mmCIF file of N, CA and C in Angstrom:
data_model
loop_
_atom_site.group_PDB
_atom_site.id
_atom_site.type_symbol
_atom_site.label_atom_id
_atom_site.label_comp_id
_atom_site.label_asym_id
_atom_site.label_seq_id
_atom_site.Cartn_x
_atom_site.Cartn_y
_atom_site.Cartn_z
ATOM 1 N N MET A 81 12.472 10.624 -3.921
ATOM 2 C CA MET A 81 11.307 9.760 -3.915
ATOM 3 C C MET A 81 11.778 8.304 -3.904
ATOM 4 N N ASN A 82 11.272 7.533 -2.965
ATOM 5 C CA ASN A 82 11.599 6.115 -2.898
ATOM 6 C C ASN A 82 10.831 5.352 -3.963
ATOM 7 N N SER A 83 11.389 4.231 -4.379
ATOM 8 C CA SER A 83 10.742 3.453 -5.423
ATOM 9 C C SER A 83 9.638 2.561 -4.854
ATOM 10 N N PHE A 84 8.786 2.113 -5.740
ATOM 11 C CA PHE A 84 7.702 1.205 -5.377
ATOM 12 C C PHE A 84 8.251 -0.034 -4.681
ATOM 13 N N LYS A 85 9.290 -0.637 -5.261
ATOM 14 C CA LYS A 85 9.822 -1.869 -4.668
ATOM 15 C C LYS A 85 10.383 -1.618 -3.272
ATOM 16 N N ASP A 86 11.043 -0.486 -3.069
ATOM 17 C CA ASP A 86 11.588 -0.170 -1.742
ATOM 18 C C ASP A 86 10.477 0.031 -0.723
ATOM 19 N N ARG A 87 9.436 0.737 -1.122
ATOM 20 C CA ARG A 87 8.314 0.969 -0.210
ATOM 21 C C ARG A 87 7.606 -0.347 0.113
ATOM 22 N N LEU A 88 7.443 -1.195 -0.891
ATOM 23 C CA LEU A 88 6.784 -2.479 -0.674
ATOM 24 C C LEU A 88 7.598 -3.337 0.294
ATOM 25 N N LYS A 89 8.907 -3.401 0.085
ATOM 26 C CA LYS A 89 9.781 -4.147 1.006
ATOM 27 C C LYS A 89 9.692 -3.584 2.415
ATOM 28 N N GLN A 90 9.742 -2.268 2.519
ATOM 29 C CA GLN A 90 9.715 -1.602 3.822
ATOM 30 C C GLN A 90 8.453 -1.937 4.601
ATOM 31 N N ILE A 91 7.310 -1.779 3.965
ATOM 32 C CA ILE A 91 6.055 -1.972 4.693
ATOM 33 C C ILE A 91 5.808 -3.445 4.988
ATOM 34 N N MET A 92 6.234 -4.331 4.114
ATOM 35 C CA MET A 92 6.105 -5.762 4.405
ATOM 36 C C MET A 92 6.953 -6.135 5.608
ATOM 37 N N SER A 93 8.138 -5.564 5.689
ATOM 38 C CA SER A 93 9.015 -5.815 6.833
ATOM 39 C C SER A 93 8.412 -5.247 8.112
ATOM 40 N N GLU A 94 7.942 -4.010 8.052
ATOM 41 C CA GLU A 94 7.334 -3.379 9.228
ATOM 42 C C GLU A 94 6.123 -4.155 9.721
ATOM 43 N N ARG A 95 5.331 -4.665 8.791
ATOM 44 C CA ARG A 95 4.103 -5.381 9.154
ATOM 45 C C ARG A 95 4.359 -6.875 9.380
ATOM 46 N N LYS A 96 5.611 -7.303 9.107
ATOM 47 C CA LYS A 96 5.994 -8.714 9.239
ATOM 48 C C LYS A 96 5.066 -9.621 8.414
ATOM 49 N N ILE A 97 4.910 -9.234 7.157
ATOM 50 C CA ILE A 97 4.054 -9.977 6.236
ATOM 51 C C ILE A 97 4.927 -10.611 5.155
ATOM 52 N N SER A 98 4.781 -11.907 4.983
ATOM 53 C CA SER A 98 5.549 -12.635 3.972
ATOM 54 C C SER A 98 4.910 -12.452 2.592
ATOM 55 N N GLN A 99 5.663 -12.831 1.573
ATOM 56 C CA GLN A 99 5.132 -12.774 0.212
ATOM 57 C C GLN A 99 3.909 -13.682 0.082
ATOM 58 N N SER A 100 3.977 -14.853 0.696
ATOM 59 C CA SER A 100 2.851 -15.789 0.633
ATOM 60 C C SER A 100 1.607 -15.210 1.293
ATOM 61 N N GLU A 101 1.789 -14.582 2.451
ATOM 62 C CA GLU A 101 0.660 -13.984 3.155
ATOM 63 C C GLU A 101 0.080 -12.823 2.353
ATOM 64 N N LEU A 102 0.942 -11.999 1.778
ATOM 65 C CA LEU A 102 0.461 -10.876 0.971
ATOM 66 C C LEU A 102 -0.292 -11.387 -0.253
ATOM 67 N N SER A 103 0.201 -12.450 -0.833
ATOM 68 C CA SER A 103 -0.479 -13.071 -1.967
ATOM 69 C C SER A 103 -1.868 -13.553 -1.558
ATOM 70 N N ARG A 104 -1.959 -14.178 -0.408
ATOM 71 C CA ARG A 104 -3.246 -14.668 0.090
ATOM 72 C C ARG A 104 -4.223 -13.517 0.330
ATOM 73 N N ARG A 105 -3.726 -12.424 0.912
ATOM 74 C CA ARG A 105 -4.585 -11.276 1.235
ATOM 75 C C ARG A 105 -5.061 -10.513 0.007
ATOM 76 N N THR A 106 -4.250 -10.521 -1.042
ATOM 77 C CA THR A 106 -4.552 -9.701 -2.221
ATOM 78 C C THR A 106 -5.081 -10.479 -3.420
ATOM 79 N N GLY A 107 -4.791 -11.767 -3.465
ATOM 80 C CA GLY A 107 -5.135 -12.544 -4.648
ATOM 81 C C GLY A 107 -4.126 -12.370 -5.773
ATOM 82 N N ILE A 108 -3.045 -11.646 -5.502
ATOM 83 C CA ILE A 108 -1.965 -11.448 -6.474
ATOM 84 C C ILE A 108 -0.999 -12.621 -6.315
ATOM 85 N N GLY A 109 -0.575 -13.199 -7.414
ATOM 86 C CA GLY A 109 0.325 -14.349 -7.362
ATOM 87 C C GLY A 109 1.639 -14.040 -6.643
ATOM 88 N N ARG A 110 2.160 -15.053 -5.948
ATOM 89 C CA ARG A 110 3.410 -14.873 -5.222
ATOM 90 C C ARG A 110 4.553 -14.526 -6.168
ATOM 91 N N ASN A 111 4.540 -15.094 -7.367
ATOM 92 C CA ASN A 111 5.589 -14.770 -8.342
ATOM 93 C C ASN A 111 5.531 -13.299 -8.747
ATOM 94 N N SER A 112 4.334 -12.762 -8.892
ATOM 95 C CA SER A 112 4.195 -11.340 -9.232
ATOM 96 C C SER A 112 4.718 -10.470 -8.101
ATOM 97 N N ILE A 113 4.385 -10.826 -6.868
ATOM 98 C CA ILE A 113 4.874 -10.063 -5.718
ATOM 99 C C ILE A 113 6.392 -10.118 -5.663
ATOM 100 N N SER A 114 6.958 -11.287 -5.934
ATOM 101 C CA SER A 114 8.414 -11.421 -5.983
ATOM 102 C C SER A 114 9.002 -10.518 -7.065
ATOM 103 N N ASP A 115 8.354 -10.474 -8.221
ATOM 104 C CA ASP A 115 8.818 -9.603 -9.310
ATOM 105 C C ASP A 115 8.764 -8.133 -8.899
ATOM 106 N N TYR A 116 7.718 -7.724 -8.187
ATOM 107 C CA TYR A 116 7.623 -6.342 -7.701
ATOM 108 C C TYR A 116 8.782 -6.038 -6.754
ATOM 109 N N LEU A 117 9.033 -6.961 -5.826
ATOM 110 C CA LEU A 117 10.082 -6.752 -4.820
ATOM 111 C C LEU A 117 11.476 -6.715 -5.433
ATOM 112 N N ASN A 118 11.656 -7.430 -6.534
ATOM 113 C CA ASN A 118 12.952 -7.447 -7.213
ATOM 114 C C ASN A 118 13.083 -6.346 -8.257
ATOM 115 N N GLY A 119 12.036 -5.552 -8.423
ATOM 116 C CA GLY A 119 12.089 -4.447 -9.375
ATOM 117 C C GLY A 119 11.976 -4.880 -10.819
ATOM 118 N N LYS A 120 11.536 -6.109 -11.047
ATOM 119 C CA LYS A 120 11.397 -6.593 -12.419
ATOM 120 C C LYS A 120 10.341 -5.775 -13.159
ATOM 121 N N TYR A 121 9.253 -5.483 -12.471
ATOM 122 C CA TYR A 121 8.261 -4.551 -12.994
ATOM 123 C C TYR A 121 7.437 -4.015 -11.841
ATOM 124 N N GLU A 122 6.733 -2.908 -12.091
ATOM 125 C CA GLU A 122 5.877 -2.309 -11.070
ATOM 126 C C GLU A 122 4.440 -2.757 -11.296
ATOM 127 N N ALA A 123 3.705 -2.801 -10.216
ATOM 128 C CA ALA A 123 2.311 -3.233 -10.278
ATOM 129 C C ALA A 123 1.457 -2.212 -11.021
ATOM 130 N N LYS A 124 0.441 -2.708 -11.705
ATOM 131 C CA LYS A 124 -0.543 -1.827 -12.330
ATOM 132 C C LYS A 124 -1.411 -1.226 -11.236
ATOM 133 N N GLN A 125 -2.154 -0.192 -11.584
ATOM 134 C CA GLN A 125 -2.921 0.578 -10.610
ATOM 135 C C GLN A 125 -3.869 -0.284 -9.779
ATOM 136 N N ASP A 126 -4.564 -1.225 -10.411
ATOM 137 C CA ASP A 126 -5.498 -2.060 -9.647
ATOM 138 C C ASP A 126 -4.775 -2.933 -8.633
ATOM 139 N N LYS A 127 -3.569 -3.375 -8.976
ATOM 140 C CA LYS A 127 -2.774 -4.198 -8.053
ATOM 141 C C LYS A 127 -2.190 -3.341 -6.932
ATOM 142 N N VAL A 128 -1.775 -2.118 -7.254
ATOM 143 C CA VAL A 128 -1.278 -1.201 -6.218
ATOM 144 C C VAL A 128 -2.382 -0.960 -5.194
ATOM 145 N N PHE A 129 -3.608 -0.784 -5.664
ATOM 146 C CA PHE A 129 -4.738 -0.570 -4.761
ATOM 147 C C PHE A 129 -4.912 -1.769 -3.830
ATOM 148 N N GLU A 130 -4.865 -2.981 -4.378
ATOM 149 C CA GLU A 130 -5.030 -4.190 -3.560
ATOM 150 C C GLU A 130 -3.893 -4.340 -2.556
ATOM 151 N N LEU A 131 -2.669 -4.066 -2.990
ATOM 152 C CA LEU A 131 -1.515 -4.149 -2.086
ATOM 153 C C LEU A 131 -1.637 -3.130 -0.961
ATOM 154 N N ALA A 132 -1.963 -1.903 -1.320
ATOM 155 C CA ALA A 132 -2.088 -0.840 -0.316
ATOM 156 C C ALA A 132 -3.196 -1.154 0.679
ATOM 157 N N LYS A 133 -4.298 -1.661 0.176
ATOM 158 C CA LYS A 133 -5.421 -2.021 1.044
ATOM 159 C C LYS A 133 -5.009 -3.134 2.013
ATOM 160 N N ALA A 134 -4.350 -4.165 1.515
ATOM 161 C CA ALA A 134 -3.929 -5.291 2.353
ATOM 162 C C ALA A 134 -2.888 -4.874 3.386
ATOM 163 N N LEU A 135 -2.055 -3.888 3.029
ATOM 164 C CA LEU A 135 -0.989 -3.425 3.927
ATOM 165 C C LEU A 135 -1.414 -2.213 4.751
ATOM 166 N N ASN A 136 -2.619 -1.728 4.511
ATOM 167 C CA ASN A 136 -3.187 -0.573 5.210
ATOM 168 C C ASN A 136 -2.299 0.668 5.088
ATOM 169 N N VAL A 137 -1.905 0.951 3.844
ATOM 170 C CA VAL A 137 -1.127 2.157 3.555
ATOM 171 C C VAL A 137 -1.778 2.906 2.399
ATOM 172 N N ASN A 138 -1.405 4.150 2.251
ATOM 173 C CA ASN A 138 -1.881 4.995 1.169
ATOM 174 C C ASN A 138 -1.263 4.526 -0.151
ATOM 175 N N GLU A 139 -2.082 4.418 -1.186
ATOM 176 C CA GLU A 139 -1.583 3.956 -2.483
ATOM 177 C C GLU A 139 -0.488 4.860 -3.039
ATOM 178 N N ALA A 140 -0.670 6.163 -2.920
ATOM 179 C CA ALA A 140 0.332 7.105 -3.441
ATOM 180 C C ALA A 140 1.655 6.946 -2.699
ATOM 181 N N TRP A 141 1.593 6.723 -1.385
ATOM 182 C CA TRP A 141 2.827 6.489 -0.621
ATOM 183 C C TRP A 141 3.520 5.239 -1.144
ATOM 184 N N LEU A 142 2.755 4.183 -1.367
ATOM 185 C CA LEU A 142 3.330 2.929 -1.851
ATOM 186 C C LEU A 142 3.999 3.115 -3.210
ATOM 187 N N MET A 143 3.452 4.013 -4.026
ATOM 188 C CA MET A 143 4.034 4.269 -5.345
ATOM 189 C C MET A 143 5.266 5.165 -5.275
ATOM 190 N N GLY A 144 5.586 5.677 -4.086
ATOM 191 C CA GLY A 144 6.814 6.436 -3.930
ATOM 192 C C GLY A 144 6.645 7.915 -3.673
ATOM 193 N N PHE A 145 5.416 8.402 -3.623
ATOM 194 C CA PHE A 145 5.204 9.826 -3.386
ATOM 195 C C PHE A 145 5.474 10.182 -1.930
ATOM 196 N N ASP A 146 5.898 11.415 -1.716
ATOM 197 C CA ASP A 146 6.290 11.888 -0.390
ATOM 198 C C ASP A 146 5.069 12.387 0.385
ATOM 199 N N ILE A 147 4.246 11.439 0.816
ATOM 200 C CA ILE A 147 3.067 11.744 1.623
ATOM 201 C C ILE A 147 2.982 10.728 2.750
ATOM 202 N N SER A 148 2.056 10.944 3.671
ATOM 203 C CA SER A 148 1.871 10.024 4.791
ATOM 204 C C SER A 148 1.496 8.639 4.283
ATOM 205 N N LYS A 149 2.104 7.631 4.875
ATOM 206 C CA LYS A 149 1.778 6.267 4.469
ATOM 207 C C LYS A 149 0.535 5.737 5.160
ATOM 208 N N ASN A 150 0.087 6.407 6.204
ATOM 209 C CA ASN A 150 -0.989 5.871 7.030
ATOM 210 C C ASN A 150 -2.360 6.095 6.435
ATOM 211 N N ARG A 151 -2.961 5.052 5.989
ATOM 212 C CA ARG A 151 -4.304 5.086 5.413
ATOM 213 C C ARG A 151 -5.334 5.397 6.484
ATOM 214 N N GLU A 152 -5.189 4.830 7.687
ATOM 215 C CA GLU A 152 -6.209 5.015 8.718
ATOM 216 C C GLU A 152 -6.335 6.461 9.161
ATOM 217 N N ILE A 153 -5.251 7.202 9.148
ATOM 218 C CA ILE A 153 -5.313 8.616 9.520
ATOM 219 C C ILE A 153 -6.162 9.376 8.509
ATOM 220 N N GLU A 154 -5.933 9.131 7.246
ATOM 221 C CA GLU A 154 -6.716 9.798 6.209
ATOM 222 C C GLU A 154 -8.186 9.425 6.317
ATOM 223 N N ASN A 155 -8.474 8.158 6.578
ATOM 224 C CA ASN A 155 -9.862 7.726 6.723
ATOM 225 C C ASN A 155 -10.518 8.411 7.912
ATOM 226 N N SER A 156 -9.795 8.545 9.012
ATOM 227 C CA SER A 156 -10.338 9.200 10.206
ATOM 228 C C SER A 156 -10.616 10.674 9.940
ATOM 229 N N ILE A 157 -9.688 11.338 9.296
ATOM 230 C CA ILE A 157 -9.859 12.759 8.989
ATOM 231 C C ILE A 157 -11.064 12.955 8.071
ATOM 232 N N THR A 158 -11.170 12.132 7.059
ATOM 233 C CA THR A 158 -12.300 12.229 6.133
ATOM 234 C C THR A 158 -13.613 11.985 6.857
ATOM 235 N N SER A 159 -13.633 10.996 7.727
ATOM 236 C CA SER A 159 -14.844 10.689 8.488
ATOM 237 C C SER A 159 -15.259 11.858 9.376
ATOM 238 N N ILE A 160 -14.307 12.459 10.064
ATOM 239 C CA ILE A 160 -14.596 13.610 10.926
ATOM 240 C C ILE A 160 -15.064 14.795 10.088
ATOM 241 N N TYR A 161 -14.378 15.056 8.989
ATOM 242 C CA TYR A 161 -14.737 16.161 8.108
ATOM 243 C C TYR A 161 -16.173 16.014 7.596
ATOM 244 N N ASP A 162 -16.525 14.785 7.218
ATOM 245 C CA ASP A 162 -17.870 14.540 6.695
ATOM 246 C C ASP A 162 -18.958 14.794 7.738
ATOM 247 N N LYS A 163 -18.616 14.684 9.012
ATOM 248 C CA LYS A 163 -19.587 14.891 10.090
ATOM 249 C C LYS A 163 -19.742 16.360 10.480
ATOM 250 N N LEU A 164 -18.818 17.196 10.034
ATOM 251 C CA LEU A 164 -18.891 18.616 10.375
ATOM 252 C C LEU A 164 -20.063 19.280 9.667
ATOM 253 N N THR A 165 -20.691 20.197 10.372
ATOM 254 C CA THR A 165 -21.768 20.968 9.753
ATOM 255 C C THR A 165 -21.332 22.423 9.681
ATOM 256 N N PRO A 166 -21.716 23.106 8.631
ATOM 257 C CA PRO A 166 -21.314 24.512 8.510
ATOM 258 C C PRO A 166 -21.984 25.350 9.601
ATOM 259 N N PRO A 167 -21.321 26.428 10.024
ATOM 260 C CA PRO A 167 -21.885 27.288 11.083
ATOM 261 C C PRO A 167 -23.141 28.003 10.630
#
């Protein structure tokens, strides 16, 4: 299982999002984001939610769990499932 800080670094790099930009998108202070990236401490659940939302990834993936990181896929599947009617 990858750590929170590793996943956060990875997705920020993939999305080409700076600490300042992530701070702007989430309302989380840049110093806190720096602390997360350096492993000084991990974000609390409400902050993980904001980070995941801003980065468009699954919160559990961001926390290090071995699941799909793509939030939009899960949203699409849920949307399609909700539209299905029983036979």
